[in-house]
DNA sequence: GAAATAGTGTCTCTTAGACACTATTTC
DNA sequence: GAAATAGTGTCTAAGAGACACTATTTC
């Protein structure tokens, strides 16, 4: 039952780990792409990815890849799913574990010529599997946004409530009611106001807030049949 | 960059796929376990599992394993996550993809001596990784219950509303209000009543229902901060 | 002052949950 | 009739969204 000495029948190439790094920039979601480096690499953008190293956990490999692409740690890292490319014959047997990483946005780094943030709307065409990873990451972010503080991980440590609302509007795909949004936020005891204000062009300066969940309300959630597909 | 001919450095054993099959029985959730067969197998219960076969999709492998354990297809099959057992030295490098399968309950099959349904409360001790798979499957079922018809997949095609409510109460971990539960169900247009009734011991017979989602209400869902941990 | 953005008070409509019932069965 | 389960009508309190404001900035 063990792998043959030839190493062909019951073995397969080491796992590939790909990381979809999402951030918010200017009211939109952005994904980090990089040009493939090395000799035989074609000149196209792709997700940060690498092969798992010997003795390394999948989780640690994902963190290493994210760190290598960002220069720092993401604020959130979570496994998405495992795919195998059964479509393409040449890469038959390739198994990729996709991860979702969230990066505090707002800083708008340019990131150089071989690496950059691309708005999801105007993104270069990726390979079919990589496109699926990005789609899966969006789906996951939207599904988990009310179980995990996804919105807060996409923003820097201090933010305005309008910025927070904009992130949630992008994730939900629709406009939210301002007063209602703030009431719900206040009732959940998730943010604390700072004694700082930020002026952004015209208009009244907005107060800055920090994510600091305080009281853990016993979430007496009911069944939500209305969200079923 | 390709695997060496020796097949040791950049390769690893084929993927293992494990399937957590959940069902509802008597107001409780049950998981399907089987005794390991074959020569070197120790006499303990474990999840249905197997190695991915050459050229087989992970998804198809999971379906094959589920079918082998059940004798039929599960009503729901979904990838949970991919784990590697970094704790145990001998199995270093073992990568397991865990799947969640839902099985229509109510039939209460005994399933023989080397295979059976175990209530989650009084389940034999599993290995550490397999225990994690079961825990992850419960977590996933609970998290996705309002995005996917988890409750309906755990019940046979016809069921009473009390049975449905009991399933959701197990998933939520708390009692639900009967009138409120039925109102929400009716508003979502998810079930249709049949002209059949079932008598269960004492009490008024219950009308049977069938899962048949009709009108797709435009789910104008708002942000739910109250569910954040 | 105009335009733009931040932030709030009040009203209404929906809905979850409580309460109290009625209905139909077995014993 | 008692006990048990199914199923419903009504009230209340909470919350989401609409509307209409006030507040503070730049131009």
mmCIF file of C-alpha atoms in Angstrom, chain B residues 1-227:
data_model
loop_
_atom_site.group_PDB
_atom_site.id
_atom_site.type_symbol
_atom_site.label_atom_id
_atom_site.label_comp_id
_atom_site.label_asym_id
_atom_site.label_seq_id
_atom_site.Cartn_x
_atom_site.Cartn_y
_atom_site.Cartn_z
ATOM 1 C CA UNK B 1 11.819 22.662 -10.892
ATOM 2 C CA UNK B 2 10.134 19.327 -11.512
ATOM 3 C CA UNK B 3 10.153 16.412 -9.153
ATOM 4 C CA UNK B 4 13.396 14.526 -9.031
ATOM 5 C CA UNK B 5 13.551 11.042 -10.430
ATOM 6 C CA UNK B 6 14.128 9.629 -6.961
ATOM 7 C CA UNK B 7 10.677 10.862 -6.103
ATOM 8 C CA UNK B 8 11.519 11.811 -2.547
ATOM 9 C CA UNK B 9 12.272 15.470 -2.215
ATOM 10 C CA UNK B 10 9.438 17.204 -3.952
ATOM 11 C CA UNK B 11 6.824 14.493 -3.747
ATOM 12 C CA UNK B 12 4.646 13.211 -0.972
ATOM 13 C CA UNK B 13 2.146 10.413 -0.459
ATOM 14 C CA UNK B 14 -1.152 10.671 -2.274
ATOM 15 C CA UNK B 15 -3.915 12.656 -0.654
ATOM 16 C CA UNK B 16 -6.165 11.047 1.899
ATOM 17 C CA UNK B 17 -9.827 11.952 1.735
ATOM 18 C CA UNK B 18 -12.017 11.581 4.847
ATOM 19 C CA UNK B 19 -15.772 12.104 4.863
ATOM 20 C CA UNK B 20 -17.797 13.178 7.885
ATOM 21 C CA UNK B 21 -21.315 11.928 7.216
ATOM 22 C CA UNK B 22 -23.904 13.608 9.411
ATOM 23 C CA UNK B 23 -27.520 12.688 9.845
ATOM 24 C CA UNK B 24 -30.309 13.445 12.274
ATOM 25 C CA UNK B 25 -31.743 10.679 14.414
ATOM 26 C CA UNK B 26 -34.184 11.136 17.226
ATOM 27 C CA UNK B 27 -33.592 14.833 17.660
ATOM 28 C CA UNK B 28 -29.825 14.405 17.711
ATOM 29 C CA UNK B 29 -27.044 14.574 15.190
ATOM 30 C CA UNK B 30 -25.288 11.354 14.324
ATOM 31 C CA UNK B 31 -22.047 10.653 12.523
ATOM 32 C CA UNK B 32 -21.255 7.522 10.508
ATOM 33 C CA UNK B 33 -18.225 5.561 11.690
ATOM 34 C CA UNK B 34 -16.819 2.274 10.539
ATOM 35 C CA UNK B 35 -14.308 -0.228 11.799
ATOM 36 C CA UNK B 36 -11.143 -0.338 9.843
ATOM 37 C CA UNK B 37 -10.985 -3.394 7.615
ATOM 38 C CA UNK B 38 -7.923 -5.200 6.258
ATOM 39 C CA UNK B 39 -4.952 -6.844 7.869
ATOM 40 C CA UNK B 40 -3.008 -4.304 9.914
ATOM 41 C CA UNK B 41 -6.102 -2.403 10.964
ATOM 42 C CA UNK B 42 -6.635 -1.937 14.670
ATOM 43 C CA UNK B 43 -10.019 -2.543 16.162
ATOM 44 C CA UNK B 44 -11.258 1.013 16.456
ATOM 45 C CA UNK B 45 -13.902 3.140 14.858
ATOM 46 C CA UNK B 46 -12.902 5.732 12.315
ATOM 47 C CA UNK B 47 -14.316 7.972 9.623
ATOM 48 C CA UNK B 48 -14.800 6.626 6.109
ATOM 49 C CA UNK B 49 -11.550 7.457 4.371
ATOM 50 C CA UNK B 50 -9.367 6.410 1.492
ATOM 51 C CA UNK B 51 -6.463 7.490 -0.636
ATOM 52 C CA UNK B 52 -7.201 9.398 -3.813
ATOM 53 C CA UNK B 53 -6.881 7.159 -6.818
ATOM 54 C CA UNK B 54 -4.754 8.031 -9.793
ATOM 55 C CA UNK B 55 -6.480 10.490 -12.112
ATOM 56 C CA UNK B 56 -9.439 10.917 -9.790
ATOM 57 C CA UNK B 57 -10.771 14.310 -8.719
ATOM 58 C CA UNK B 58 -10.796 15.004 -4.982
ATOM 59 C CA UNK B 59 -14.513 15.664 -5.270
ATOM 60 C CA UNK B 60 -15.120 12.347 -7.019
ATOM 61 C CA UNK B 61 -13.008 10.511 -4.480
ATOM 62 C CA UNK B 62 -15.107 11.987 -1.675
ATOM 63 C CA UNK B 63 -18.287 10.950 -3.447
ATOM 64 C CA UNK B 64 -16.937 7.436 -3.983
ATOM 65 C CA UNK B 65 -15.997 7.096 -0.312
ATOM 66 C CA UNK B 66 -19.384 8.423 0.833
ATOM 67 C CA UNK B 67 -21.193 6.065 -1.501
ATOM 68 C CA UNK B 68 -19.120 3.141 -0.307
ATOM 69 C CA UNK B 69 -20.003 3.845 3.294
ATOM 70 C CA UNK B 70 -23.666 4.663 2.756
ATOM 71 C CA UNK B 71 -24.634 2.431 -0.117
ATOM 72 C CA UNK B 72 -26.042 5.532 -1.789
ATOM 73 C CA UNK B 73 -25.337 9.165 -2.400
ATOM 74 C CA UNK B 74 -25.488 11.728 0.375
ATOM 75 C CA UNK B 75 -27.943 14.579 -0.112
ATOM 76 C CA UNK B 76 -25.166 17.122 0.288
ATOM 77 C CA UNK B 77 -21.407 16.937 -0.127
ATOM 78 C CA UNK B 78 -19.061 19.789 0.482
ATOM 79 C CA UNK B 79 -15.377 20.187 1.073
ATOM 80 C CA UNK B 80 -14.513 21.209 4.612
ATOM 81 C CA UNK B 81 -10.792 21.862 4.757
ATOM 82 C CA UNK B 82 -7.389 20.349 4.205
ATOM 83 C CA UNK B 83 -5.292 19.310 7.165
ATOM 84 C CA UNK B 84 -1.805 17.987 7.605
ATOM 85 C CA UNK B 85 -0.827 16.052 10.662
ATOM 86 C CA UNK B 86 2.244 17.883 11.701
ATOM 87 C CA UNK B 87 2.070 16.470 15.205
ATOM 88 C CA UNK B 88 2.837 12.833 14.598
ATOM 89 C CA UNK B 89 6.306 12.161 13.308
ATOM 90 C CA UNK B 90 5.565 8.834 11.606
ATOM 91 C CA UNK B 91 2.753 10.310 9.539
ATOM 92 C CA UNK B 92 4.644 13.462 8.760
ATOM 93 C CA UNK B 93 3.630 14.842 5.434
ATOM 94 C CA UNK B 94 0.228 13.171 5.425
ATOM 95 C CA UNK B 95 -2.316 15.531 3.929
ATOM 96 C CA UNK B 96 -6.023 14.863 4.411
ATOM 97 C CA UNK B 97 -8.893 16.618 2.701
ATOM 98 C CA UNK B 98 -11.985 16.432 4.890
ATOM 99 C CA UNK B 99 -15.483 16.493 3.401
ATOM 100 C CA UNK B 100 -18.863 17.052 5.004
ATOM 101 C CA UNK B 101 -21.730 14.893 3.809
ATOM 102 C CA UNK B 102 -25.344 15.206 4.879
ATOM 103 C CA UNK B 103 -27.610 12.174 4.916
ATOM 104 C CA UNK B 104 -31.401 12.197 5.152
ATOM 105 C CA UNK B 105 -32.173 10.815 8.587
ATOM 106 C CA UNK B 106 -35.263 9.469 10.185
ATOM 107 C CA UNK B 107 -34.799 5.972 8.814
ATOM 108 C CA UNK B 108 -32.583 4.887 11.694
ATOM 109 C CA UNK B 109 -30.752 2.129 9.896
ATOM 110 C CA UNK B 110 -28.656 -0.133 12.129
ATOM 111 C CA UNK B 111 -26.031 -0.583 9.360
ATOM 112 C CA UNK B 112 -24.359 -3.755 10.635
ATOM 113 C CA UNK B 113 -21.531 -4.485 12.996
ATOM 114 C CA UNK B 114 -18.593 -2.880 11.252
ATOM 115 C CA UNK B 115 -20.427 0.323 10.413
ATOM 116 C CA UNK B 116 -22.904 2.454 12.307
ATOM 117 C CA UNK B 117 -24.402 5.797 13.214
ATOM 118 C CA UNK B 118 -23.184 7.283 16.466
ATOM 119 C CA UNK B 119 -24.805 10.160 18.269
ATOM 120 C CA UNK B 120 -22.324 12.980 18.688
ATOM 121 C CA UNK B 121 -22.780 12.813 22.440
ATOM 122 C CA UNK B 122 -21.810 9.165 22.901
ATOM 123 C CA UNK B 123 -19.306 8.583 20.151
ATOM 124 C CA UNK B 124 -16.261 6.362 20.483
ATOM 125 C CA UNK B 125 -12.985 8.235 20.816
ATOM 126 C CA UNK B 126 -11.438 8.961 17.483
ATOM 127 C CA UNK B 127 -7.863 9.796 16.656
ATOM 128 C CA UNK B 128 -6.952 13.422 17.235
ATOM 129 C CA UNK B 129 -7.105 14.478 13.592
ATOM 130 C CA UNK B 130 -10.413 12.668 13.015
ATOM 131 C CA UNK B 131 -11.882 14.336 16.066
ATOM 132 C CA UNK B 132 -10.883 17.640 14.534
ATOM 133 C CA UNK B 133 -12.647 16.730 11.309
ATOM 134 C CA UNK B 134 -15.886 16.033 13.143
ATOM 135 C CA UNK B 135 -15.594 19.281 15.080
ATOM 136 C CA UNK B 136 -14.922 21.184 11.860
ATOM 137 C CA UNK B 137 -17.917 19.561 10.196
ATOM 138 C CA UNK B 138 -20.215 20.684 12.989
ATOM 139 C CA UNK B 139 -18.821 24.174 12.845
ATOM 140 C CA UNK B 140 -19.295 24.290 9.081
ATOM 141 C CA UNK B 141 -22.839 22.940 9.254
ATOM 142 C CA UNK B 142 -23.746 25.579 11.839
ATOM 143 C CA UNK B 143 -22.110 28.404 9.940
ATOM 144 C CA UNK B 144 -23.698 27.543 6.618
ATOM 145 C CA UNK B 145 -27.159 26.686 7.843
ATOM 146 C CA UNK B 146 -28.597 30.011 6.781
ATOM 147 C CA UNK B 147 -26.817 30.108 3.457
ATOM 148 C CA UNK B 148 -27.608 26.541 2.430
ATOM 149 C CA UNK B 149 -30.571 24.238 3.132
ATOM 150 C CA UNK B 150 -28.590 22.192 5.645
ATOM 151 C CA UNK B 151 -31.614 21.395 7.762
ATOM 152 C CA UNK B 152 -33.604 20.034 4.850
ATOM 153 C CA UNK B 153 -30.737 17.781 3.723
ATOM 154 C CA UNK B 154 -30.667 16.136 7.129
ATOM 155 C CA UNK B 155 -34.299 15.111 6.849
ATOM 156 C CA UNK B 156 -36.109 12.712 4.511
ATOM 157 C CA UNK B 157 -38.035 14.175 1.591
ATOM 158 C CA UNK B 158 -41.217 14.381 3.662
ATOM 159 C CA UNK B 159 -41.101 15.605 7.221
ATOM 160 C CA UNK B 160 -43.179 17.313 9.848
ATOM 161 C CA UNK B 161 -42.512 20.894 10.870
ATOM 162 C CA UNK B 162 -41.732 19.718 14.388
ATOM 163 C CA UNK B 163 -38.999 17.474 12.973
ATOM 164 C CA UNK B 164 -37.592 20.355 10.967
ATOM 165 C CA UNK B 165 -37.649 22.598 14.001
ATOM 166 C CA UNK B 166 -35.875 19.931 16.070
ATOM 167 C CA UNK B 167 -33.081 19.741 13.484
ATOM 168 C CA UNK B 168 -32.606 23.491 13.543
ATOM 169 C CA UNK B 169 -32.675 23.484 17.328
ATOM 170 C CA UNK B 170 -29.854 20.956 17.371
ATOM 171 C CA UNK B 171 -27.859 22.975 14.865
ATOM 172 C CA UNK B 172 -28.423 26.237 16.731
ATOM 173 C CA UNK B 173 -27.987 24.657 20.130
ATOM 174 C CA UNK B 174 -31.083 26.279 21.582
ATOM 175 C CA UNK B 175 -34.854 26.052 21.649
ATOM 176 C CA UNK B 176 -36.849 27.970 19.085
ATOM 177 C CA UNK B 177 -40.244 29.565 19.350
ATOM 178 C CA UNK B 178 -42.755 27.379 17.518
ATOM 179 C CA UNK B 179 -45.064 30.045 16.123
ATOM 180 C CA UNK B 180 -42.154 32.248 15.141
ATOM 181 C CA UNK B 181 -40.341 29.387 13.445
ATOM 182 C CA UNK B 182 -43.376 28.573 11.339
ATOM 183 C CA UNK B 183 -44.027 32.182 10.432
ATOM 184 C CA UNK B 184 -40.446 32.613 9.191
ATOM 185 C CA UNK B 185 -40.689 29.371 7.249
ATOM 186 C CA UNK B 186 -43.940 30.390 5.629
ATOM 187 C CA UNK B 187 -42.609 33.834 4.731
ATOM 188 C CA UNK B 188 -39.626 32.276 2.960
ATOM 189 C CA UNK B 189 -41.801 30.031 0.769
ATOM 190 C CA UNK B 190 -39.523 27.058 1.330
ATOM 191 C CA UNK B 191 -41.943 24.217 2.030
ATOM 192 C CA UNK B 192 -45.266 22.993 0.689
ATOM 193 C CA UNK B 193 -47.766 21.020 2.763
ATOM 194 C CA UNK B 194 -48.800 17.579 1.572
ATOM 195 C CA UNK B 195 -52.177 15.967 2.009
ATOM 196 C CA UNK B 196 -50.614 13.492 4.401
ATOM 197 C CA UNK B 197 -50.515 13.276 8.150
ATOM 198 C CA UNK B 198 -48.380 11.214 10.469
ATOM 199 C CA UNK B 199 -49.362 9.908 13.888
ATOM 200 C CA UNK B 200 -46.509 9.520 16.332
ATOM 201 C CA UNK B 201 -47.663 7.960 19.555
ATOM 202 C CA UNK B 202 -50.001 10.263 21.424
ATOM 203 C CA UNK B 203 -51.095 13.655 20.283
ATOM 204 C CA UNK B 204 -52.587 15.193 17.200
ATOM 205 C CA UNK B 205 -51.142 13.879 13.936
ATOM 206 C CA UNK B 206 -48.705 16.231 12.203
ATOM 207 C CA UNK B 207 -49.027 17.307 8.602
ATOM 208 C CA UNK B 208 -46.172 16.306 6.318
ATOM 209 C CA UNK B 209 -44.265 18.862 4.293
ATOM 210 C CA UNK B 210 -41.857 18.789 1.391
ATOM 211 C CA UNK B 211 -38.898 21.095 0.725
ATOM 212 C CA UNK B 212 -39.799 23.059 -2.403
ATOM 213 C CA UNK B 213 -38.358 26.584 -2.476
ATOM 214 C CA UNK B 214 -40.610 28.693 -4.676
ATOM 215 C CA UNK B 215 -40.374 32.422 -4.709
ATOM 216 C CA UNK B 216 -36.817 33.655 -4.533
ATOM 217 C CA UNK B 217 -37.209 36.639 -2.310
ATOM 218 C CA UNK B 218 -34.624 39.272 -3.020
ATOM 219 C CA UNK B 219 -32.777 38.818 0.220
ATOM 220 C CA UNK B 220 -32.222 42.426 1.268
ATOM 221 C CA UNK B 221 -30.014 41.312 4.098
ATOM 222 C CA UNK B 222 -28.386 43.892 6.265
ATOM 223 C CA UNK B 223 -25.151 43.693 8.197
ATOM 224 C CA UNK B 224 -25.345 41.465 11.240
ATOM 225 C CA UNK B 225 -22.793 42.768 13.690
ATOM 226 C CA UNK B 226 -24.391 40.856 16.525
ATOM 227 C CA UNK B 227 -23.028 37.527 15.331
#
